[in-house]
CSV table of N, CA, C and O in Angstrom, one decimal:
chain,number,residue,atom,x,y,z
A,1,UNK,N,196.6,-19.7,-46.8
A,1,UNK,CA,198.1,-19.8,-47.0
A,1,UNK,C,198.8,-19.4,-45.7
A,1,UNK,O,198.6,-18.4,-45.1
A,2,UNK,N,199.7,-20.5,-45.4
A,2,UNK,CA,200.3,-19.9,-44.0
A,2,UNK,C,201.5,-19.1,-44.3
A,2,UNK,O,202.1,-19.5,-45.3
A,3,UNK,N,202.0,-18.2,-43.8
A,3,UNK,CA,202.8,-17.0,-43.9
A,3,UNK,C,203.6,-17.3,-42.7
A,3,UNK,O,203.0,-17.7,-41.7
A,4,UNK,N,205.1,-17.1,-42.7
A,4,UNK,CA,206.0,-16.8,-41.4
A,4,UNK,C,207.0,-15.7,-41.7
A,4,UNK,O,207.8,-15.6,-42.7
A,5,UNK,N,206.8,-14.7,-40.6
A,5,UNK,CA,207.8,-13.6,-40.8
A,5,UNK,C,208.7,-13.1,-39.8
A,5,UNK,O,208.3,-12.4,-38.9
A,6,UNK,N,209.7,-13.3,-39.8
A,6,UNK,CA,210.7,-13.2,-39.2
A,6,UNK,C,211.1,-11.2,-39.0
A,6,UNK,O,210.9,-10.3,-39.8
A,7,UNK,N,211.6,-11.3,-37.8
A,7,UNK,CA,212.0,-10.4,-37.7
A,7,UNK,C,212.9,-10.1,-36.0
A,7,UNK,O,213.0,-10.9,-35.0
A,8,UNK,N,213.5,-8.7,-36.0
A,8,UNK,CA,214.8,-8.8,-35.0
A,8,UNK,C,216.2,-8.6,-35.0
A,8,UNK,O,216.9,-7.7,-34.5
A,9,UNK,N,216.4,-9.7,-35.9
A,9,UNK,CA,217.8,-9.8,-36.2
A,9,UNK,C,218.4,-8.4,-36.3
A,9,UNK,O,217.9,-7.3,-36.3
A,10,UNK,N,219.8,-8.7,-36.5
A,10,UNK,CA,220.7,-7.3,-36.3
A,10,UNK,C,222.2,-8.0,-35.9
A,10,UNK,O,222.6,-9.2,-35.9
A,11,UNK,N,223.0,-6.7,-35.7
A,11,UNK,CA,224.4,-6.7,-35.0
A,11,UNK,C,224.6,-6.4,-33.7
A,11,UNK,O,224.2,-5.3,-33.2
A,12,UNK,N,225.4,-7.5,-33.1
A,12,UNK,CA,225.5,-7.4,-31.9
A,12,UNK,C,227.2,-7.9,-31.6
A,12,UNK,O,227.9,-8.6,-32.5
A,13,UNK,N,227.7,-7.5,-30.6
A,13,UNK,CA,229.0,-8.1,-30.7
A,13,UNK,C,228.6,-9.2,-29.4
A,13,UNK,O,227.5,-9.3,-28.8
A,14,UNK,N,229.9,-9.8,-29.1
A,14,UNK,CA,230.1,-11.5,-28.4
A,14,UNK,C,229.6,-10.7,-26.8
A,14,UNK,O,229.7,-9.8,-26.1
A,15,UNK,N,229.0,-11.7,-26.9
A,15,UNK,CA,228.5,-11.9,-25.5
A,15,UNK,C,227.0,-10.5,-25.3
A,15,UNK,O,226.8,-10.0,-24.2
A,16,UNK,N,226.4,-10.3,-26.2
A,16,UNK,CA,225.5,-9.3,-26.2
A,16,UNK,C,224.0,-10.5,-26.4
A,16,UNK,O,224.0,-11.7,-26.2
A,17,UNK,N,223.0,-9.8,-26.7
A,17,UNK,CA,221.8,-10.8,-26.6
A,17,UNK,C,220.8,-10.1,-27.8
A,17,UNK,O,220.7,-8.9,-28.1
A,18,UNK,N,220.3,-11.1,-28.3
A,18,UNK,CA,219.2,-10.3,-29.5
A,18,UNK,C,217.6,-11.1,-29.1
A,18,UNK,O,217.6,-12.1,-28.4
A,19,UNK,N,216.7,-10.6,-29.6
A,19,UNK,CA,215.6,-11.4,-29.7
A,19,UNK,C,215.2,-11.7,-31.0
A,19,UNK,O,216.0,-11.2,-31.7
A,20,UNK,N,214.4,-12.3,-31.6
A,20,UNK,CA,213.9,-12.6,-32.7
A,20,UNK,C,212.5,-12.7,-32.5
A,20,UNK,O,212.1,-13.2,-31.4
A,21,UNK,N,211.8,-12.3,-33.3
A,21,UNK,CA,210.4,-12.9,-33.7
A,21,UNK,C,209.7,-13.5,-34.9
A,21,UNK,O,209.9,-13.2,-36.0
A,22,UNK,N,208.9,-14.5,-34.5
A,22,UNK,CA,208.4,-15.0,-36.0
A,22,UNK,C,207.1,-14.8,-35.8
A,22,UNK,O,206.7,-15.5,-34.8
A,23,UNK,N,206.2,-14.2,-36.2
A,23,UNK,CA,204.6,-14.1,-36.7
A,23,UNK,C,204.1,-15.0,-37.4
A,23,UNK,O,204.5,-15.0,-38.6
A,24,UNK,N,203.0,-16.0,-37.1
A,24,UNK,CA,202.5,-16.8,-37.8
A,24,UNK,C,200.9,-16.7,-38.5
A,24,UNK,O,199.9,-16.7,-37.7
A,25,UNK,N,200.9,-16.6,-39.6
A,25,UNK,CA,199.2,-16.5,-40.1
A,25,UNK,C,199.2,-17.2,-41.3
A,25,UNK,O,199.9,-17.5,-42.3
A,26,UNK,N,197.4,-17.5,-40.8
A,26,UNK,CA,196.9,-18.6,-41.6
A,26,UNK,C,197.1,-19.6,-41.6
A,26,UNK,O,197.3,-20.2,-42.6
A,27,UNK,N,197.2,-20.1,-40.3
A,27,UNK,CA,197.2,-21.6,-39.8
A,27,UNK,C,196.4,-22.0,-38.8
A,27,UNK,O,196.5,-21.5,-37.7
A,28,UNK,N,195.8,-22.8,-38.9
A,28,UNK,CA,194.8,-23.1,-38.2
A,28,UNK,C,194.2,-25.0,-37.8
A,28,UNK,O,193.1,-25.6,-37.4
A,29,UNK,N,195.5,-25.6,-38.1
A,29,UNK,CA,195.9,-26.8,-37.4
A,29,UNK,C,196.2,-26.6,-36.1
A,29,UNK,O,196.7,-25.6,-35.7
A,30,UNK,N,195.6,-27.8,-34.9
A,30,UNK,CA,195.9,-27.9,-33.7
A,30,UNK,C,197.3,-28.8,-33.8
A,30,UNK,O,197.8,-29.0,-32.7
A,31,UNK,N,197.9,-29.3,-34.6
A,31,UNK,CA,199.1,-30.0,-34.6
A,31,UNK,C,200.0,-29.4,-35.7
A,31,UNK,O,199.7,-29.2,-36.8
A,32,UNK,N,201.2,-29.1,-35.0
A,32,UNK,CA,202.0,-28.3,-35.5
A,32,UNK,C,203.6,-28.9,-34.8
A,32,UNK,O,203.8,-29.4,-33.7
A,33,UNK,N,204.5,-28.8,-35.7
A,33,UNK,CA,206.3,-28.2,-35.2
A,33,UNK,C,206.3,-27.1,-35.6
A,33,UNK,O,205.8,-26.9,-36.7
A,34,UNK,N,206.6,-26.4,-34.9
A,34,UNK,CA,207.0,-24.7,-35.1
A,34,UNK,C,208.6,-24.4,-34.4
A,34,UNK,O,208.8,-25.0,-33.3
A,35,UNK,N,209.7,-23.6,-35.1
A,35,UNK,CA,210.9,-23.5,-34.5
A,35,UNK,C,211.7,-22.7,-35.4
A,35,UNK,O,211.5,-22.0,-36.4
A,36,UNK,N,212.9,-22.9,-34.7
A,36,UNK,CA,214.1,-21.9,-35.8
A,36,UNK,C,214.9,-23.1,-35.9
A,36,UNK,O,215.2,-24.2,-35.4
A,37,UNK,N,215.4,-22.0,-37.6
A,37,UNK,CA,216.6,-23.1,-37.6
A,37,UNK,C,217.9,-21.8,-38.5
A,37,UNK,O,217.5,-20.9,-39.3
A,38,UNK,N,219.1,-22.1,-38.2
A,38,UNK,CA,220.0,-21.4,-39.0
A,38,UNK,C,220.7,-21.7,-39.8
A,38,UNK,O,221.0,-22.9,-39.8
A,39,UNK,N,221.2,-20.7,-41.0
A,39,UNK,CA,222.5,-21.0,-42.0
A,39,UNK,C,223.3,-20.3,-42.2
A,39,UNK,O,222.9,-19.2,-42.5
A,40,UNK,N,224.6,-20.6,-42.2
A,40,UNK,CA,225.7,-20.0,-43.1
A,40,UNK,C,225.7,-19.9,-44.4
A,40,UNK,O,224.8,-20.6,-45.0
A,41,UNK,N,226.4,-19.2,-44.9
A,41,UNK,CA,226.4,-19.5,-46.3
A,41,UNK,C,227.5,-20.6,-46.7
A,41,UNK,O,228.6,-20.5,-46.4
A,42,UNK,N,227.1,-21.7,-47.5
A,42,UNK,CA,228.2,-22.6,-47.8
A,42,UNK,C,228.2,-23.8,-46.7
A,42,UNK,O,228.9,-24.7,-46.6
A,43,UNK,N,227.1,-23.4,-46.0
A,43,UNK,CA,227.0,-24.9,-45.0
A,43,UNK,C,225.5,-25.4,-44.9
A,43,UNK,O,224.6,-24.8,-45.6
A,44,UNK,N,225.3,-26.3,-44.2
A,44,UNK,CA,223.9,-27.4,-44.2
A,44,UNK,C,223.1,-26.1,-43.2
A,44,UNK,O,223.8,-25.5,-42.4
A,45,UNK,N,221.8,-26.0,-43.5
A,45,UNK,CA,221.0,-25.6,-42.6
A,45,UNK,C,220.8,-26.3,-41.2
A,45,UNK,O,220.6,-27.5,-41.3
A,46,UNK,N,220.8,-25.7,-39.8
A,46,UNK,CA,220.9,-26.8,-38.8
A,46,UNK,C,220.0,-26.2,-38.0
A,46,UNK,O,219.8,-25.0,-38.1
A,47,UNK,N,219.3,-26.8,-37.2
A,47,UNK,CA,218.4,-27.1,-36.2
A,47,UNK,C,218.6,-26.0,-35.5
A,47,UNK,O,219.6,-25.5,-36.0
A,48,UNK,N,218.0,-25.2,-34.4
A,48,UNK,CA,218.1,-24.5,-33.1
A,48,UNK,C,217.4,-25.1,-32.0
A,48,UNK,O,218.0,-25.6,-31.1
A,49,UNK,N,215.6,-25.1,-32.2
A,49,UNK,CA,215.2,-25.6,-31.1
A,49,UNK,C,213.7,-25.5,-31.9
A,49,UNK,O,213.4,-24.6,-32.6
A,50,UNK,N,213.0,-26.7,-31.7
A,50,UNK,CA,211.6,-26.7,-32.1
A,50,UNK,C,210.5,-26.8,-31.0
A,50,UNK,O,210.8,-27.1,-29.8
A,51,UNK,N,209.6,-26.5,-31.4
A,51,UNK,CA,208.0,-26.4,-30.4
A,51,UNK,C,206.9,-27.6,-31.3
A,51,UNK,O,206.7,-27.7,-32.5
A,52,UNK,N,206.3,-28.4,-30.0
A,52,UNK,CA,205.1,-28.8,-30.5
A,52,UNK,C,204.3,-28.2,-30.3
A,52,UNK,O,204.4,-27.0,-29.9
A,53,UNK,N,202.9,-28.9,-30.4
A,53,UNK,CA,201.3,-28.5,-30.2
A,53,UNK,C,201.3,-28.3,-28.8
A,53,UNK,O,200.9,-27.2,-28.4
A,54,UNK,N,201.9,-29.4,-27.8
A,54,UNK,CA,201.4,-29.6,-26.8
A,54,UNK,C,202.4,-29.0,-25.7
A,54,UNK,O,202.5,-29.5,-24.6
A,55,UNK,N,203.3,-27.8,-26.1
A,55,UNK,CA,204.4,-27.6,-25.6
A,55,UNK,C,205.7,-27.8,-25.4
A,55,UNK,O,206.6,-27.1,-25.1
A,56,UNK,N,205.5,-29.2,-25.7
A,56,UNK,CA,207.3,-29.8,-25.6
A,56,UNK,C,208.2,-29.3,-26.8
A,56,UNK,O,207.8,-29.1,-28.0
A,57,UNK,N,209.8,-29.3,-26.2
A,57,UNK,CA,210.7,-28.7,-27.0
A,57,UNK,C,211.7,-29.3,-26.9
A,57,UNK,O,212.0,-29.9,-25.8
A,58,UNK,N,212.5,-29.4,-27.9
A,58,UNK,CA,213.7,-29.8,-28.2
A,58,UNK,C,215.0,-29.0,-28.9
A,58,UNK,O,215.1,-28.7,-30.1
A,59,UNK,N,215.8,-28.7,-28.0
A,59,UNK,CA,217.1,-27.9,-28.6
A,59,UNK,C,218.2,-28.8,-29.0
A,59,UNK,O,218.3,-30.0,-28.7
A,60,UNK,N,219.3,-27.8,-30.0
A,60,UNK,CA,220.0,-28.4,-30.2
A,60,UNK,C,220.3,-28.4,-29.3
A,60,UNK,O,220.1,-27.4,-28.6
A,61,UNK,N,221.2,-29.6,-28.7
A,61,UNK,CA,222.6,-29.6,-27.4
A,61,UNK,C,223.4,-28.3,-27.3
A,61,UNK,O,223.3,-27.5,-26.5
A,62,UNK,N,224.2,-28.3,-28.3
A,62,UNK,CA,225.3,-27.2,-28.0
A,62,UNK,C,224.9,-25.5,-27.9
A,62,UNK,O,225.6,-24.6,-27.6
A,63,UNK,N,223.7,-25.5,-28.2
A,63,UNK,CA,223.0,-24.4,-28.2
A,63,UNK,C,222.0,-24.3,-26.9
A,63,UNK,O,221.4,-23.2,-26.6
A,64,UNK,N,222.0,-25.2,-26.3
A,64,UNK,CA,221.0,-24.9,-25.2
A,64,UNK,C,221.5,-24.3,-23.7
A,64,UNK,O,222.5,-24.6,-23.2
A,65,UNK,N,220.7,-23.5,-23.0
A,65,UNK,CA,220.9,-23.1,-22.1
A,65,UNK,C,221.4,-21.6,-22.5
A,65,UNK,O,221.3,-20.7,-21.7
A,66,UNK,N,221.9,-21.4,-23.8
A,66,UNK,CA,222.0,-20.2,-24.3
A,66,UNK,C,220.9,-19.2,-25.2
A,66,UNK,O,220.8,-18.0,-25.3
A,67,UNK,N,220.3,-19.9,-25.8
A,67,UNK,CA,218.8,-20.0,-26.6
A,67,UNK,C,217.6,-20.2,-26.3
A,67,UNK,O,217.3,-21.4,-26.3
A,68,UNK,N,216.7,-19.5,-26.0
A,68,UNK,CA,215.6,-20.0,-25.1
A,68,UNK,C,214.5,-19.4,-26.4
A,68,UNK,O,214.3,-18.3,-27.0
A,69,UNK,N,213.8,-20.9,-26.5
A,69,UNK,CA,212.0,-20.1,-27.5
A,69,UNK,C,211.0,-20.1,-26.6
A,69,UNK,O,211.1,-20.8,-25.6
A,70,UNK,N,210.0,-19.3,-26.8
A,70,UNK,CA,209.1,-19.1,-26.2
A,70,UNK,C,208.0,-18.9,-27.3
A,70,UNK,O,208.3,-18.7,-28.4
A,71,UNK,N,206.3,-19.0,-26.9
A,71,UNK,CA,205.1,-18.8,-27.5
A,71,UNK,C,204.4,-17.8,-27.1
A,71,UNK,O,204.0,-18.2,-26.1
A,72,UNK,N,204.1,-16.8,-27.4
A,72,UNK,CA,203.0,-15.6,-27.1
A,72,UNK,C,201.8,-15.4,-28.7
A,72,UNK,O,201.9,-15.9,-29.8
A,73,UNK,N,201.2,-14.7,-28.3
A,73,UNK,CA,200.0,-14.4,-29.4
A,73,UNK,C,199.0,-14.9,-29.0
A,73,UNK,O,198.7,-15.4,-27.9
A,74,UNK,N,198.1,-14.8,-30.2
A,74,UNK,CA,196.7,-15.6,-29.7
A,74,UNK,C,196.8,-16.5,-30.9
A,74,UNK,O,197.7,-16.4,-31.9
A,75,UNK,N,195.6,-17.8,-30.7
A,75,UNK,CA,195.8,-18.9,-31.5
A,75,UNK,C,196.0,-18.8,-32.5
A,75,UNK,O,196.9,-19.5,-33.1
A,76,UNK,N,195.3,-17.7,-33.0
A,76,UNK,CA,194.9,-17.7,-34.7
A,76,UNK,C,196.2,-16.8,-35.3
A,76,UNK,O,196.4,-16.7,-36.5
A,77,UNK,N,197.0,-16.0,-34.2
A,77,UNK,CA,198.1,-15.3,-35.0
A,77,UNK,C,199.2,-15.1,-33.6
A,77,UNK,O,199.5,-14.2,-32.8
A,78,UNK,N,199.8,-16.8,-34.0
A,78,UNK,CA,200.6,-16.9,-32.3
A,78,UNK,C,201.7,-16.0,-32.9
A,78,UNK,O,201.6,-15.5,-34.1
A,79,UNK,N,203.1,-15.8,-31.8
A,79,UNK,CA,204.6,-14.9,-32.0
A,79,UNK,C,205.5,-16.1,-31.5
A,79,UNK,O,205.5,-16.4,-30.3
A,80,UNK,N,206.0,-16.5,-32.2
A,80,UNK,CA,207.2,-16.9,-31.9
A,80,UNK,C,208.5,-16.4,-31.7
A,80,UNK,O,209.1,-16.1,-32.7
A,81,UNK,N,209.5,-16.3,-30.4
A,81,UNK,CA,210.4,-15.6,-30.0
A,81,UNK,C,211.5,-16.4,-29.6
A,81,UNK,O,211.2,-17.1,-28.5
A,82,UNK,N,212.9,-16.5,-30.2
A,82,UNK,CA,214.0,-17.0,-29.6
A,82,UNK,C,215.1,-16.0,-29.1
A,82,UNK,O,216.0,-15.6,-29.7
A,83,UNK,N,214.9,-15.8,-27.9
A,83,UNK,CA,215.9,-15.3,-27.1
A,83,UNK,C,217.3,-16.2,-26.9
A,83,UNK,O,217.4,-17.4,-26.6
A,84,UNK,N,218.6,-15.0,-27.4
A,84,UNK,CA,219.6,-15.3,-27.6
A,84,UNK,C,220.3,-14.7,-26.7
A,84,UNK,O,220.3,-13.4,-26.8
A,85,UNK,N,221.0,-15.0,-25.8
A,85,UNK,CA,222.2,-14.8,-24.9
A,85,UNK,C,223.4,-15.3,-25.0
A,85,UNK,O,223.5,-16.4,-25.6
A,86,UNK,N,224.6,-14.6,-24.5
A,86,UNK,CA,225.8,-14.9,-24.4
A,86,UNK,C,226.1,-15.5,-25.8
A,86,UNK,O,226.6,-16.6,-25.9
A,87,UNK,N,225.8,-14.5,-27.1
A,87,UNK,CA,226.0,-14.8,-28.1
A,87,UNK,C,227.5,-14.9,-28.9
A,87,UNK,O,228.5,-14.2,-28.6
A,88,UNK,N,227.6,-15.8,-29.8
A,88,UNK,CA,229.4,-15.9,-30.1
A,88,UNK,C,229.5,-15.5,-31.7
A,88,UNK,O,228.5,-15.3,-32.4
A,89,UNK,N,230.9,-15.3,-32.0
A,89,UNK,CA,230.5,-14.8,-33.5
A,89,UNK,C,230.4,-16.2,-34.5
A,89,UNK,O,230.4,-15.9,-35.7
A,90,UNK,N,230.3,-17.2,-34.2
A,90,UNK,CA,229.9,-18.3,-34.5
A,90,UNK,C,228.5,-18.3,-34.4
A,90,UNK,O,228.1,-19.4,-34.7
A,91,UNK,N,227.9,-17.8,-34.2
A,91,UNK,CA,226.1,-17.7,-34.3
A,91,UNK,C,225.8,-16.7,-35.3
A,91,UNK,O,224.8,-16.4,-35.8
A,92,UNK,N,227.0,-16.3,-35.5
A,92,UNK,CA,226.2,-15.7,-36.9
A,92,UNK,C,226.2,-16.4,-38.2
A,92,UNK,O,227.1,-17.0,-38.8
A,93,UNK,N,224.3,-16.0,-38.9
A,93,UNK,CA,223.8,-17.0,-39.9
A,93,UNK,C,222.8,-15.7,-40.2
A,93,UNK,O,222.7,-14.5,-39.8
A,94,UNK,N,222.1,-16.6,-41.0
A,94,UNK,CA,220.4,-16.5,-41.3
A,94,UNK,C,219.6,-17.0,-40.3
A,94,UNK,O,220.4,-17.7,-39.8
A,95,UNK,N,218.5,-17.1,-39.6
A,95,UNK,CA,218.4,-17.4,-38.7
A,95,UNK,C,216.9,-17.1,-39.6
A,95,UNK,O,216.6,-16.0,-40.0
A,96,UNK,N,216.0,-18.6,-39.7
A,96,UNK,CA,214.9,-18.7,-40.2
A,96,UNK,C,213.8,-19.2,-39.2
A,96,UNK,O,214.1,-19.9,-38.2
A,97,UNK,N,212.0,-18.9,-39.6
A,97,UNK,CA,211.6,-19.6,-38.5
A,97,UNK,C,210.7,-20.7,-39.4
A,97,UNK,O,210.4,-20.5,-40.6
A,98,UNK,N,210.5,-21.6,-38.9
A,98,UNK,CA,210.1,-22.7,-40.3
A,98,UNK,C,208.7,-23.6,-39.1
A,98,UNK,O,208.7,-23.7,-37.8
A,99,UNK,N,207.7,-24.3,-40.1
A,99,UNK,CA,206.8,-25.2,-39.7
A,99,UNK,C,206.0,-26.2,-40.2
A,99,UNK,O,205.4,-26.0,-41.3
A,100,UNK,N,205.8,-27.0,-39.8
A,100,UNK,CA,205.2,-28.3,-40.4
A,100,UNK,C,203.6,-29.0,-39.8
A,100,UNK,O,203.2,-29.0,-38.6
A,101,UNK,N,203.1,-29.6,-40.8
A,101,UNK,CA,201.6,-30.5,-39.7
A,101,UNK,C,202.1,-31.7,-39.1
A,101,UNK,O,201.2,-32.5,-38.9
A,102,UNK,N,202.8,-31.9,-38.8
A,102,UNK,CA,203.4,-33.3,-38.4
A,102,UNK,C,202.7,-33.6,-36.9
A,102,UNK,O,202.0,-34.6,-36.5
A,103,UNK,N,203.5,-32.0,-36.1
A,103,UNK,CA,203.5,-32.2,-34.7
A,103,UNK,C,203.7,-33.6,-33.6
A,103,UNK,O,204.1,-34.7,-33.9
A,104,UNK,N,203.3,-33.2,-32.4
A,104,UNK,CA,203.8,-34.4,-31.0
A,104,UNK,C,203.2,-35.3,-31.8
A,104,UNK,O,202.3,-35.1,-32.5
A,105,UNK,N,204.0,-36.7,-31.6
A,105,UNK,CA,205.2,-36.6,-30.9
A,105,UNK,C,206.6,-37.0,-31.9
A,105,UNK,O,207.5,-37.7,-31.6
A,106,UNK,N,206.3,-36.4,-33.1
A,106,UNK,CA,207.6,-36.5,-34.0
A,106,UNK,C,208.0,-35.5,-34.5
A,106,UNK,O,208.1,-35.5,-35.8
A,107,UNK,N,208.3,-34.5,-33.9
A,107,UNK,CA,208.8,-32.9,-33.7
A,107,UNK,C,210.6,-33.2,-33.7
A,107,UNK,O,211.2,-33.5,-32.7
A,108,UNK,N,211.2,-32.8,-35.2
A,108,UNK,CA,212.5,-33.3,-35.2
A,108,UNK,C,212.9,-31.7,-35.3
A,108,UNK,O,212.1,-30.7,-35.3
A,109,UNK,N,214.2,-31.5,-35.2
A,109,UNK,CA,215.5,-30.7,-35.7
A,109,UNK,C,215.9,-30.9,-37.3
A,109,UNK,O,216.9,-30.5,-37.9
A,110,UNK,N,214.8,-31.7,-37.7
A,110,UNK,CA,215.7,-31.9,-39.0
A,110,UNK,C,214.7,-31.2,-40.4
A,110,UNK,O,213.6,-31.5,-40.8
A,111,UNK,N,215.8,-30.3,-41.1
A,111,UNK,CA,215.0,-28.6,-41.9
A,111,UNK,C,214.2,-29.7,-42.9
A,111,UNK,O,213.0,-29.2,-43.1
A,112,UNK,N,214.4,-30.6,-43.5
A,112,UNK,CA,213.8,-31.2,-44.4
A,112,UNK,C,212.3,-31.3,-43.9
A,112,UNK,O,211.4,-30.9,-44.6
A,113,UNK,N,212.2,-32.0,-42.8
A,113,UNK,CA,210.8,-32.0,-42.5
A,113,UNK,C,209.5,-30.8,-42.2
A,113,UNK,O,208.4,-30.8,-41.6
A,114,UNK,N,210.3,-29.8,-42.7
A,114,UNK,CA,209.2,-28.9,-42.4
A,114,UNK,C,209.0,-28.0,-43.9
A,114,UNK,O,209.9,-27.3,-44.5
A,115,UNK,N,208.0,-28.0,-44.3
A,115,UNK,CA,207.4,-27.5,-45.5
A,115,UNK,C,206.6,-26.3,-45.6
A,115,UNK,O,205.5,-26.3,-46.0
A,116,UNK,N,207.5,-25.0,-44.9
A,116,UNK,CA,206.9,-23.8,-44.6
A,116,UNK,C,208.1,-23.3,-44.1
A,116,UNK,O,208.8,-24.0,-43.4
A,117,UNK,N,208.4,-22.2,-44.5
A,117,UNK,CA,209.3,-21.1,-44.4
A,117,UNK,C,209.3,-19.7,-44.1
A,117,UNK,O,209.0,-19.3,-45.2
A,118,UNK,N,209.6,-18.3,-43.2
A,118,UNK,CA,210.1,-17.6,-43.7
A,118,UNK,C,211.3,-17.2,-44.6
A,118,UNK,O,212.2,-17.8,-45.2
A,119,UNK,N,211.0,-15.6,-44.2
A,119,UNK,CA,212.2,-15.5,-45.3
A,119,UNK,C,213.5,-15.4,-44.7
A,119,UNK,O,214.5,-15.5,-45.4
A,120,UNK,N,213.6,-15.1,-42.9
A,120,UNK,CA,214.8,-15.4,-42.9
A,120,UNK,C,215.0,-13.8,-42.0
A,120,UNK,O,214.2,-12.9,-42.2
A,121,UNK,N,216.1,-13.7,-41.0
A,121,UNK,CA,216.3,-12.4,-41.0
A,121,UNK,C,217.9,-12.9,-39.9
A,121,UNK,O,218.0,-13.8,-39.0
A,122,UNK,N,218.8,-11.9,-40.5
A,122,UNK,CA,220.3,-11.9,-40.7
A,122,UNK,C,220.7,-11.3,-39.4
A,122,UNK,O,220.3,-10.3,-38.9
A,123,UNK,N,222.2,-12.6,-38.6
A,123,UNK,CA,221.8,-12.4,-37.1
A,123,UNK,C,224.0,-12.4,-37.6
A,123,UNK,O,224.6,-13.3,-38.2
A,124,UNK,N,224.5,-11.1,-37.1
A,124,UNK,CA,225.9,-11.2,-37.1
A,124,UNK,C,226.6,-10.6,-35.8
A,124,UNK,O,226.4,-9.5,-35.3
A,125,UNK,N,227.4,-11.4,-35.5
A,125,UNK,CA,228.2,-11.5,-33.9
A,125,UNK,C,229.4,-11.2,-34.3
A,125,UNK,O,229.9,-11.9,-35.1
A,126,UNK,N,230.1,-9.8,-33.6
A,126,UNK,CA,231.2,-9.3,-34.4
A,126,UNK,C,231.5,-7.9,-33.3
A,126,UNK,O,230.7,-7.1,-32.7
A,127,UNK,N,233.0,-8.3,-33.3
A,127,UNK,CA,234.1,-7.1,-32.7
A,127,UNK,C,233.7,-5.8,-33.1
A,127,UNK,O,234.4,-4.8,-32.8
């Protein structure tokens, strides 16, 4: 059973920076999308930035350059980390890390295609 666990999140006010982590186990595909994605409450879940197998990544546009993911761990129980800077209170959501077998080279932004979830951990940008 693959498992993802989120963790990090917190309160930070505008323009401060958080990290996030996602822990992954019990996966043991060499092809993977692995990424975050966030929600409001009352709105569509949307994209952040995803990872394939082979490295390559894709951010959302409006998000990029502010949001950086990165990969650490070892194979069998990698860390997934999205470093957040120059944060706005518009970034605050749920902020989940999610994954799929799909991998390179059809690694989308889009939450439907991924069939694995954590549970989520609560990211709020505030005065």
């Amino acid at each position: 059973q693959v498992l993802l666990e989120e963790s990090g999140g917190g309160s930070v006010q505008p323009g401060g920076s958080l990290r996030l982590s996602c822990t992954v186990s019990g996966y043991a595909d060499d092809k993977y999308c692995i990424g975050w994605f966030r929600q409001v409450p009352g709105k569509e879940t949307e994209g952040v930035v995803v990872r394939d197998q082979l490295g390559g990544m894709l951010y959302s546009d409006p998000l990029k350059g502010r949001f950086t993911l990165s990969l650490a761990g070892t194979k069998t129980k990698p860390v997934l980390y999205l470093q957040m800077d120059s944060l706005k209170p518009e970034d605050t959501a749920t902020y989940y890390c999610a994954l799929n077998t799909i991998g390179w080279p059809r690694c989308t932004l889009t939450p439907g295609s991924y069939e694995t979830w954590g549970q989520g951990t609560q990211v709020t940008v505030s005065s």
